[in-house]
Short mmCIF file of C-alpha atoms and ligand atoms in Angstrom, two decimals:
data_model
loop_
_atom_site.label_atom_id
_atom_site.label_comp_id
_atom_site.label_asym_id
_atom_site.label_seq_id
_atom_site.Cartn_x
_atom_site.Cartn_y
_atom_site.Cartn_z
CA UNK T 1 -9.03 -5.75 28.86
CA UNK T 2 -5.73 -3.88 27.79
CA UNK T 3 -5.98 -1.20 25.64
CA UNK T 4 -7.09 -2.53 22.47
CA UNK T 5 -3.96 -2.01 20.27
CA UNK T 6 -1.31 -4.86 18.52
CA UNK T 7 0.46 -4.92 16.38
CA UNK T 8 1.13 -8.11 14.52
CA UNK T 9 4.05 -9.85 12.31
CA UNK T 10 3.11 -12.41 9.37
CA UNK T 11 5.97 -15.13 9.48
CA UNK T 12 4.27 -16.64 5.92
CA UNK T 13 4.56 -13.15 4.33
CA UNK T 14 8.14 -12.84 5.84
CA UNK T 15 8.63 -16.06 3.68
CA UNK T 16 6.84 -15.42 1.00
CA UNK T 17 8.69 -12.16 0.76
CA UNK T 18 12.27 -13.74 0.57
CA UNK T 19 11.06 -16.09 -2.24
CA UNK T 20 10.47 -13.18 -4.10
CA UNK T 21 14.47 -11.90 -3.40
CA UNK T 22 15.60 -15.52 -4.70
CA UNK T 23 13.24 -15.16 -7.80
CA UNK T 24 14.83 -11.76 -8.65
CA UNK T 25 18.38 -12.79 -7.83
CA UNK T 26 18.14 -16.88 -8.53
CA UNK T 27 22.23 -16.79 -8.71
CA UNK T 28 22.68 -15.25 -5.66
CA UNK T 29 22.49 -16.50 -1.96
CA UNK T 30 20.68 -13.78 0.07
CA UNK T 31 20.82 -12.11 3.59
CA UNK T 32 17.91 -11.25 5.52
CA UNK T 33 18.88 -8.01 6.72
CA UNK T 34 17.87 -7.80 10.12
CA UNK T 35 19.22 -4.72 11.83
CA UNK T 36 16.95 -2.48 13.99
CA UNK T 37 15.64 -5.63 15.32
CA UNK T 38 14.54 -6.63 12.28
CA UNK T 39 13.04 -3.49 11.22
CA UNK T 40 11.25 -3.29 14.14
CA UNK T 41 9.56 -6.84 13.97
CA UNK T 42 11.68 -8.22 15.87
CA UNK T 43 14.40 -10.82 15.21
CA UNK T 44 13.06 -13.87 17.37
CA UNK T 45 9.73 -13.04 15.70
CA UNK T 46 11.11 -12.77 12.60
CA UNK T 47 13.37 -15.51 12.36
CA UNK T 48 10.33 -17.96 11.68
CA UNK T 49 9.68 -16.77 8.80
CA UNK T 50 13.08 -15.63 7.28
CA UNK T 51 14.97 -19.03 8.83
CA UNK T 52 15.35 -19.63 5.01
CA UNK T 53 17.76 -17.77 4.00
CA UNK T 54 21.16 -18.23 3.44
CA UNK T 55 22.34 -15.82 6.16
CA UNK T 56 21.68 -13.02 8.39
CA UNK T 57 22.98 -9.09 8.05
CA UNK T 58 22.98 -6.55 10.76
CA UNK T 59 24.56 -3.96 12.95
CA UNK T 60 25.05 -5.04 16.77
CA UNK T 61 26.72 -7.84 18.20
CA UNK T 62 24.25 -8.08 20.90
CA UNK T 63 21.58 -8.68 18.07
CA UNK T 64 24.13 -11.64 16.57
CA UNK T 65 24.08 -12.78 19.84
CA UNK T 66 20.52 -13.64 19.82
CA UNK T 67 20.21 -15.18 16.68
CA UNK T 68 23.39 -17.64 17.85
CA UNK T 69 20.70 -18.07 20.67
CA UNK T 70 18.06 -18.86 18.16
CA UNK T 71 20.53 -22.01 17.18
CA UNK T 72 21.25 -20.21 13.63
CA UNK T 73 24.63 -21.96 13.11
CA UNK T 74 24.78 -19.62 9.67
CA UNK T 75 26.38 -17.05 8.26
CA UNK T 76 26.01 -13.77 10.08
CA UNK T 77 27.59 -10.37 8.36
CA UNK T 78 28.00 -7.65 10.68
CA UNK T 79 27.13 -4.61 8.11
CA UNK T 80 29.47 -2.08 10.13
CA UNK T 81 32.13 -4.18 10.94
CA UNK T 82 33.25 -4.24 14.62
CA UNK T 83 33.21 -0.82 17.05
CA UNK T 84 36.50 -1.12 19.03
CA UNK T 85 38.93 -4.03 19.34
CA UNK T 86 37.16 -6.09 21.83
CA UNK T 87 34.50 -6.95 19.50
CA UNK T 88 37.08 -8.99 17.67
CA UNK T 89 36.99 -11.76 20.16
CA UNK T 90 33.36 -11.82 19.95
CA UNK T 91 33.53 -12.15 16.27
CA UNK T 92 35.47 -15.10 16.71
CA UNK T 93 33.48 -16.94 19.49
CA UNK T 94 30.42 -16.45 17.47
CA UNK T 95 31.92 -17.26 14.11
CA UNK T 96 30.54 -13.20 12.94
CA UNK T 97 31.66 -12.33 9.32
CA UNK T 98 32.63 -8.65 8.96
CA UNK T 99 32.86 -5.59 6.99
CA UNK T 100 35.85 -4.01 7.11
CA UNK T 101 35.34 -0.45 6.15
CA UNK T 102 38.15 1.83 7.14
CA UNK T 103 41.97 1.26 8.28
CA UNK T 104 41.33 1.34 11.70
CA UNK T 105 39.50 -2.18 11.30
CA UNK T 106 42.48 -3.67 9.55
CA UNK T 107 44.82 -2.12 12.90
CA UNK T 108 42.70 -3.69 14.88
CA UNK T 109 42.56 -7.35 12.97
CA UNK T 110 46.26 -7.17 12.73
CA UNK T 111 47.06 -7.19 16.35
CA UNK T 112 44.13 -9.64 17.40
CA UNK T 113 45.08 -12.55 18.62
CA UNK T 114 43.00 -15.49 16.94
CA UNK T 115 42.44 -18.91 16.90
CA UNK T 116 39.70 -18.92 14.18
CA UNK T 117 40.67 -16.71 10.94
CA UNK T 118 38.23 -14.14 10.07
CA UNK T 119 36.30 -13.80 6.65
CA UNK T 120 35.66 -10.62 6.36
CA UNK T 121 33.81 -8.18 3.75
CA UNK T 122 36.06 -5.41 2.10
CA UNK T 123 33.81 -2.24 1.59
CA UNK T 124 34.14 -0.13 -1.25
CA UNK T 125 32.84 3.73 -1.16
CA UNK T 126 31.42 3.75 -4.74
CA UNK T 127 29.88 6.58 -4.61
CA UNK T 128 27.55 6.79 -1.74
CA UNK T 129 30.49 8.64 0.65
CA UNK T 130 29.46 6.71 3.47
CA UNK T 131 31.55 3.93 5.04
CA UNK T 132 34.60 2.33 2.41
CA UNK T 133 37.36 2.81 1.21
CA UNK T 134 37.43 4.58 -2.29
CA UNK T 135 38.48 3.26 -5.46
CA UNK T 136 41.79 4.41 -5.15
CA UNK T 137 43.12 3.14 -1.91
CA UNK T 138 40.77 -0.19 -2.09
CA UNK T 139 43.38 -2.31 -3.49
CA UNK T 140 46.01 -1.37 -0.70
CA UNK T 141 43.53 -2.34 2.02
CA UNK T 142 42.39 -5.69 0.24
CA UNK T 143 46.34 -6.25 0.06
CA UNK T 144 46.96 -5.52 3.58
CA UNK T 145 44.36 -7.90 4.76
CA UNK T 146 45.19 -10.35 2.41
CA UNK T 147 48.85 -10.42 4.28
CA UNK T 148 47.27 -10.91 8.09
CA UNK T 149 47.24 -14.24 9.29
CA UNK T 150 44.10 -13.19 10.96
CA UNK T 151 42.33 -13.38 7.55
CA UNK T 152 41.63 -15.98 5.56
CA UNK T 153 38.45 -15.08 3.41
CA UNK T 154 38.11 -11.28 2.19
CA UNK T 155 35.00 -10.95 0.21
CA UNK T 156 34.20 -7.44 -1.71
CA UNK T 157 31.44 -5.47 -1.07
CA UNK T 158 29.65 -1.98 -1.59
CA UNK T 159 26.39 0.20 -1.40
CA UNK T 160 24.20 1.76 -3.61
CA UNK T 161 22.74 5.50 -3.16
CA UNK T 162 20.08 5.89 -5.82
CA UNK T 163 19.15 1.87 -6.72
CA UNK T 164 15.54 3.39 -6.06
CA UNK T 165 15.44 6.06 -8.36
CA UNK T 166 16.65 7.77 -11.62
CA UNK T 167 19.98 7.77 -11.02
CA UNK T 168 20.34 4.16 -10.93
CA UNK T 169 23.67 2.34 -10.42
CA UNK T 170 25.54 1.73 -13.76
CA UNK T 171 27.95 4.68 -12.47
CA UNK T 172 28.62 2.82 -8.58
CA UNK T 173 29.03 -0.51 -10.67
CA UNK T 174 31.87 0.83 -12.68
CA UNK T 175 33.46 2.34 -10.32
CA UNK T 176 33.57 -1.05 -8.63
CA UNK T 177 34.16 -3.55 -11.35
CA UNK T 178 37.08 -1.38 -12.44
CA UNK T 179 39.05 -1.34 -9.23
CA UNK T 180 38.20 -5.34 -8.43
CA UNK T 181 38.20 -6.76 -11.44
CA UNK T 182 40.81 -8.30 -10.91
CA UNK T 183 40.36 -9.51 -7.46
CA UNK T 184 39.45 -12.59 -6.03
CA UNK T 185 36.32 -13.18 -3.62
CA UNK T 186 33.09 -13.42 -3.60
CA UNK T 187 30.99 -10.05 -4.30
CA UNK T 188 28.08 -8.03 -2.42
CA UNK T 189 26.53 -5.82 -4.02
CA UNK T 190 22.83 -5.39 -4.16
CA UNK T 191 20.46 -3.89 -1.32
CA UNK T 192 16.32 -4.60 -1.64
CA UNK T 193 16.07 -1.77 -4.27
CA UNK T 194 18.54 -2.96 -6.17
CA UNK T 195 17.67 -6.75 -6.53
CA UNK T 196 14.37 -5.92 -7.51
CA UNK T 197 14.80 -3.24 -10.13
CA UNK T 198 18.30 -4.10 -11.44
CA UNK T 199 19.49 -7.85 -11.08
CA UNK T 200 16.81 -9.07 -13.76
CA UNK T 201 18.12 -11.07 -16.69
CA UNK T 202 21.21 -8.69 -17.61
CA UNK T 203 21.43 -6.80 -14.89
CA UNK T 204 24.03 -7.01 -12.40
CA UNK T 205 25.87 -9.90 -10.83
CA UNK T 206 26.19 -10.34 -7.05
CA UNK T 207 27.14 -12.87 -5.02
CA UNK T 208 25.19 -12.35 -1.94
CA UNK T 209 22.29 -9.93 -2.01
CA UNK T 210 21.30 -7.45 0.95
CA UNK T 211 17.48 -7.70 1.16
CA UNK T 212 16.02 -6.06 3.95
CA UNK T 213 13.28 -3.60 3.08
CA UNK T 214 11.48 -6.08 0.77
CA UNK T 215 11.63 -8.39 3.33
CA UNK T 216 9.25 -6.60 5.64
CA UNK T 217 6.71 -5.94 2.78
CA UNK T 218 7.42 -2.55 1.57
CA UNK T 219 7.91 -0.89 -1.59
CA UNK T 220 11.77 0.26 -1.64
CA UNK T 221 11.02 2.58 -4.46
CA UNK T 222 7.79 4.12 -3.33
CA UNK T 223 6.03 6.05 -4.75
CA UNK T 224 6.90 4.40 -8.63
CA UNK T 225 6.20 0.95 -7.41
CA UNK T 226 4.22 -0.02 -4.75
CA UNK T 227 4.47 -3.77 -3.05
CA UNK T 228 1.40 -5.32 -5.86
CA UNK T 229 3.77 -4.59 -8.30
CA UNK T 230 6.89 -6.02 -6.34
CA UNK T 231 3.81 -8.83 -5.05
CA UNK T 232 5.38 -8.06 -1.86
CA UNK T 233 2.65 -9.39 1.32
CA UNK T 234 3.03 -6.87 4.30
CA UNK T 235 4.84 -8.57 7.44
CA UNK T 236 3.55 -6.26 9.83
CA UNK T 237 0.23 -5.30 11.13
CA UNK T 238 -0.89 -2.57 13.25
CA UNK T 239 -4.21 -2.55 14.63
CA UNK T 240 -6.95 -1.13 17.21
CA UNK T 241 -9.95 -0.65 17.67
CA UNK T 242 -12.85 2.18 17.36
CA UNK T 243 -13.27 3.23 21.29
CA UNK T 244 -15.47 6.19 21.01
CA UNK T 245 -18.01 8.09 18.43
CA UNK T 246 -18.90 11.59 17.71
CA UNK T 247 -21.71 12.76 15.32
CA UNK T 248 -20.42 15.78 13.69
CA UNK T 249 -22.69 19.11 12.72
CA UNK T 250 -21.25 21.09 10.03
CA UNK T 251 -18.75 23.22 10.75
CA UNK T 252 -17.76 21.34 14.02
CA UNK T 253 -14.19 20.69 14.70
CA UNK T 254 -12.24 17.54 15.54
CA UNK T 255 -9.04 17.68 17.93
CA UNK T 256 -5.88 19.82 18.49
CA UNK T 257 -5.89 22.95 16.64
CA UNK T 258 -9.28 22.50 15.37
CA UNK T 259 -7.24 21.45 12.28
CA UNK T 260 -10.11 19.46 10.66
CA UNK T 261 -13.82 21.10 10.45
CA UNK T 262 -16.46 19.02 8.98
CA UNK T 263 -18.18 20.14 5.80
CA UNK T 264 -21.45 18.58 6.42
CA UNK T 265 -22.65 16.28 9.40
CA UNK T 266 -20.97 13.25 9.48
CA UNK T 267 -19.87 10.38 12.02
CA UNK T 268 -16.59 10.13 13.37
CA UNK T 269 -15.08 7.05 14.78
CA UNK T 270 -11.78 7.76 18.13
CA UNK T 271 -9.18 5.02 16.96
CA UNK T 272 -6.87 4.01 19.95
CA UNK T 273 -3.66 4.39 18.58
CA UNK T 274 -1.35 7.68 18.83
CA UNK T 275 1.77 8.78 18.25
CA UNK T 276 2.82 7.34 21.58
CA UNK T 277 2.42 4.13 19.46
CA UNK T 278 4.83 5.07 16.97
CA UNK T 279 2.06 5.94 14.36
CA UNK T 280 3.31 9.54 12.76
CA UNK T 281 1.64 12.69 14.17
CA UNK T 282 2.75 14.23 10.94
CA UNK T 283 -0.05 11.64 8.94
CA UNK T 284 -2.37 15.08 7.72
CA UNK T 285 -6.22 14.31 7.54
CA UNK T 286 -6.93 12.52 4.65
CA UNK T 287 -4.17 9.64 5.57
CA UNK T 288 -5.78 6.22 4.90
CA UNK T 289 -6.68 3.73 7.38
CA UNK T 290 -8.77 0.66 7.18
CA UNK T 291 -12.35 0.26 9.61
CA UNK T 292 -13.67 -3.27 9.11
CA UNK T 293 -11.47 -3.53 6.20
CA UNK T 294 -13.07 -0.55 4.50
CA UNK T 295 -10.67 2.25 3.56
CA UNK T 296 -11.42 5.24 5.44
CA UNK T 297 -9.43 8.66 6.48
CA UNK T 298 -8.17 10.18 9.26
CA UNK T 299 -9.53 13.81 10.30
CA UNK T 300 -7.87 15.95 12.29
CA UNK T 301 -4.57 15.85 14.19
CA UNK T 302 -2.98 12.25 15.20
CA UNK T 303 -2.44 13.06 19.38
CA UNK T 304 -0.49 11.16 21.81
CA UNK T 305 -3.00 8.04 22.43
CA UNK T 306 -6.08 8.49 19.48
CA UNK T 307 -6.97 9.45 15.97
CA UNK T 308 -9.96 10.53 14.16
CA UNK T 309 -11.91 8.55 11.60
CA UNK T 310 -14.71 9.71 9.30
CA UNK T 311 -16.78 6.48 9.14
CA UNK T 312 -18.97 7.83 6.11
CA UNK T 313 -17.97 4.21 4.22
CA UNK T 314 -18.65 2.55 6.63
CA UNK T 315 -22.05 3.51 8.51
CA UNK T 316 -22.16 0.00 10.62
CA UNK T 317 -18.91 0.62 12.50
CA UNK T 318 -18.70 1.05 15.91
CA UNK T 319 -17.65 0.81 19.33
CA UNK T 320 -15.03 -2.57 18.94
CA UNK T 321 -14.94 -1.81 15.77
CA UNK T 322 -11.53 -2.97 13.94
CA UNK T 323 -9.30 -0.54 12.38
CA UNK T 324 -6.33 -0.93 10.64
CA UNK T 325 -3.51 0.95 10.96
CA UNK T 326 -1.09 -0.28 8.47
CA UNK T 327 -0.80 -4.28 7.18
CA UNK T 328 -3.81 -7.08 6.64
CA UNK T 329 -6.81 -6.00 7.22
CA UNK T 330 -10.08 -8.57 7.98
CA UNK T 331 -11.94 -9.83 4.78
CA UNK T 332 -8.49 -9.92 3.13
CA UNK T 333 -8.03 -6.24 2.89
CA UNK T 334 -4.53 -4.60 2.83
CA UNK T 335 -3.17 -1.23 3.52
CA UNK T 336 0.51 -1.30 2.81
CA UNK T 337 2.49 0.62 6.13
CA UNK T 338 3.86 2.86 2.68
CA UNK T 339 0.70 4.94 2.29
CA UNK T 340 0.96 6.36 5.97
CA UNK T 341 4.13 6.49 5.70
CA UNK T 342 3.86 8.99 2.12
CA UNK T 343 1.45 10.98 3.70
CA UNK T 344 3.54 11.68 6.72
CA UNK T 345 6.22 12.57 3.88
CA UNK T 346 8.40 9.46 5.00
CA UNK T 347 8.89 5.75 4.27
CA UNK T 348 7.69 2.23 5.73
CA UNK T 349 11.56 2.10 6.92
CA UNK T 350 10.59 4.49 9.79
CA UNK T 351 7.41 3.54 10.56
CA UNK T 352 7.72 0.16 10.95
CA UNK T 353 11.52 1.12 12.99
CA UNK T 354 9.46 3.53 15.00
CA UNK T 355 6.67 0.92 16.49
CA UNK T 356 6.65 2.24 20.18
CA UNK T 357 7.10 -0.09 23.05
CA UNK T 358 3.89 0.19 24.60
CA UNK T 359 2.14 -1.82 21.50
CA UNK T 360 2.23 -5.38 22.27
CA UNK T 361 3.39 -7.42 19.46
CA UNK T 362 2.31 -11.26 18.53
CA UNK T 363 3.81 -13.64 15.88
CA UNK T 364 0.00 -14.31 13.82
C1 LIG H 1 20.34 -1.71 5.58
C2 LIG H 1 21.29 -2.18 4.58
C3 LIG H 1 20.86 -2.98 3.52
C4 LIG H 1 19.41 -3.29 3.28
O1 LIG H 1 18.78 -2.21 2.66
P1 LIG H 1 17.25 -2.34 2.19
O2 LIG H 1 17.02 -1.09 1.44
O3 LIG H 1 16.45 -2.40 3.45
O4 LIG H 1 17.17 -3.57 1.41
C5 LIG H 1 21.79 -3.47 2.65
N1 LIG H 1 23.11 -3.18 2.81
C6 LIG H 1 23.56 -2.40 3.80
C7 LIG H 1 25.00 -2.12 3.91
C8 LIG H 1 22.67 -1.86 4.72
O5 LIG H 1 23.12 -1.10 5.71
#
């Protein structure tokens, strides 16, 4: 038997998750982000369950590729644009839309030789001071493109910093409506955070929405909301199994450092999974994990290929026992991936990025 660790991806939550996106943005058509592989889940694993939407975002050409090998005959946005010139002719052989973020991009459009014009996506720096052009020089670069024969759709686009939190985005909105008010194209504007918390009944207009996060069943504005109150369904599960027992004396210690020392006697359940499979060594004891679909916590340092468990609720575990990690547990239990993530003083972004290579992965 391999070693007894999988992780899992949920192509009806996946689904279920993008409904949501259309129910908070019901005028907007919606990408499935996808970069990183699709956050880690993979893209021909999750393409299943995100196949309904009305187009696909991401980073790397070679990922396009493989959804054009998938048979998506859709819309694909490359988020980034294209790298160096060469990338142009891909764009066109794979029908790719495209930011277009800094001059450079426009240099390179205007001496590409195409069959196909491009329809490309005009990024504004509202605010984040990231990739864009600022409000001031935006409408030069929208009127430059709009003079290349190479172009024949430019669409309008920026990114919000702080759609999870206090700051909000009223001050990146106005900074955009005033400098494209007046321009044509469609608009896109809103990332998972965003859609969620501010596209409501008078919120703000978009387009096309950027939904990635909340596609993967995770809270983008941890720790206000969590996915219940999005009703989010995690689309990844990580799981092992119990492979070996201790029974504890007070004042015994568990693992690396000693860093855990047990207050009274008490059972301990060895979890095969480690950092080596992408779960955080930074997770302190007390992190949350499911055994049997009972919440229990870890003790002691995470190390390369185990973790510690104190089984106290839940004295019939044992060897074979099932523990999860992050995602569905059995009996209909969940542990959403953002509670390890908090306690390793991160979010379900990176751990869900992070999923080592070694872990085996099936589409449930
Ligand atoms: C990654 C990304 C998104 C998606 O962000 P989420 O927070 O995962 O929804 C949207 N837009 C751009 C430009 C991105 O790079």
């Amino acid at each position: 038997m391999p070693r007894p660790i999988e992780a899992l991806i949920h192509p009806d939550a996946l689904a279920h998750n993008l409904a949501r996106a259309r129910a908070h943005a019901p005028d907007a058509r919606v990408w499935a982000v996808v970069k990183a592989d699709a956050y880690g889940h993979g893209i021909e694993r999750a393409f299943a369950g995100l196949r309904g939407a009305d187009g696909f975002a991401l980073l790397d050409l070679a990922e396009a590729e493989r959804l054009r090998a998938l048979d998506w005959r859709g819309p694909i946005l490359l988020l980034e644009g294209v790298f160096e010139p060469r990338d142009l002719e891909l764009c066109s052989r794979l029908s790719l839309w495209h930011a277009v973020h800094c001059e450079q991009q426009i240099d390179w459009l205007a001496r590409h030789k195409t069959h196909a014009p491009h329809r490309v996506f005009l990024k504004m720096n509202s605010g984040m001071n990231r990739l864009g052009f600022t409000p001031a020089a935006f409408r030069q670069a929208w009127a430059r493109l709009n003079a290349l024969p190479q172009v024949d759709e430019i669409s309008l686009m920026t990114h919000f910093s702080d759609a999870d939190g206090p700051r909000g985005i009223a001050h990146q909105v106005a900074a955009f409506q005033a400098a494209t008010q007046d321009l044509p194209g469609e608009r896109s504007i809103s990332n998972s955070a965003a859609v969620l918390r501010h596209m409501g009944p008078g919120g703000v207009a978009s387009d096309w929405v950027r939904a990635g996060i909340l596609c993967y069943g995770s809270a983008p504005d941890v720790p206000q909301h969590g996915i219940d109150h999005w009703q989010l369904q995690p689309a990844m599960t990580l799981r092992s199994q119990i492979i070996g027992l201790q029974d504890l004396q007070p004042g015994d210690t568990v693992g690396y450092g000693s860093s855990f020392t047990a207050p009274q006697a008490m059972r301990i359940g060895v979890v095969a999974c480690g950092y080596a499979d992408g779960y955080p060594r930074l997770c302190p004891t007390g992190t949350p994990v499911l055994v049997d679909g009972v919440r229990c916590r870890t003790v002691g340092r995470v190390s390369m290929d185990m973790l510690t468990v104190d089984l106290t609720p839940v004295p019939a575990a044992g060897i074979g026992s099932e523990v999860t990690l992050w995602g569905r547990g059995p009996g209909g239990a969940v542990l959403p991936i953002d509670e390890p993530a908090a306690a390793a003083g991160t979010i379900g972004y990176e751990l869900m990025c992070a999923l080592a290579r070694r872990v085996p992965v099936a589409v449930a």
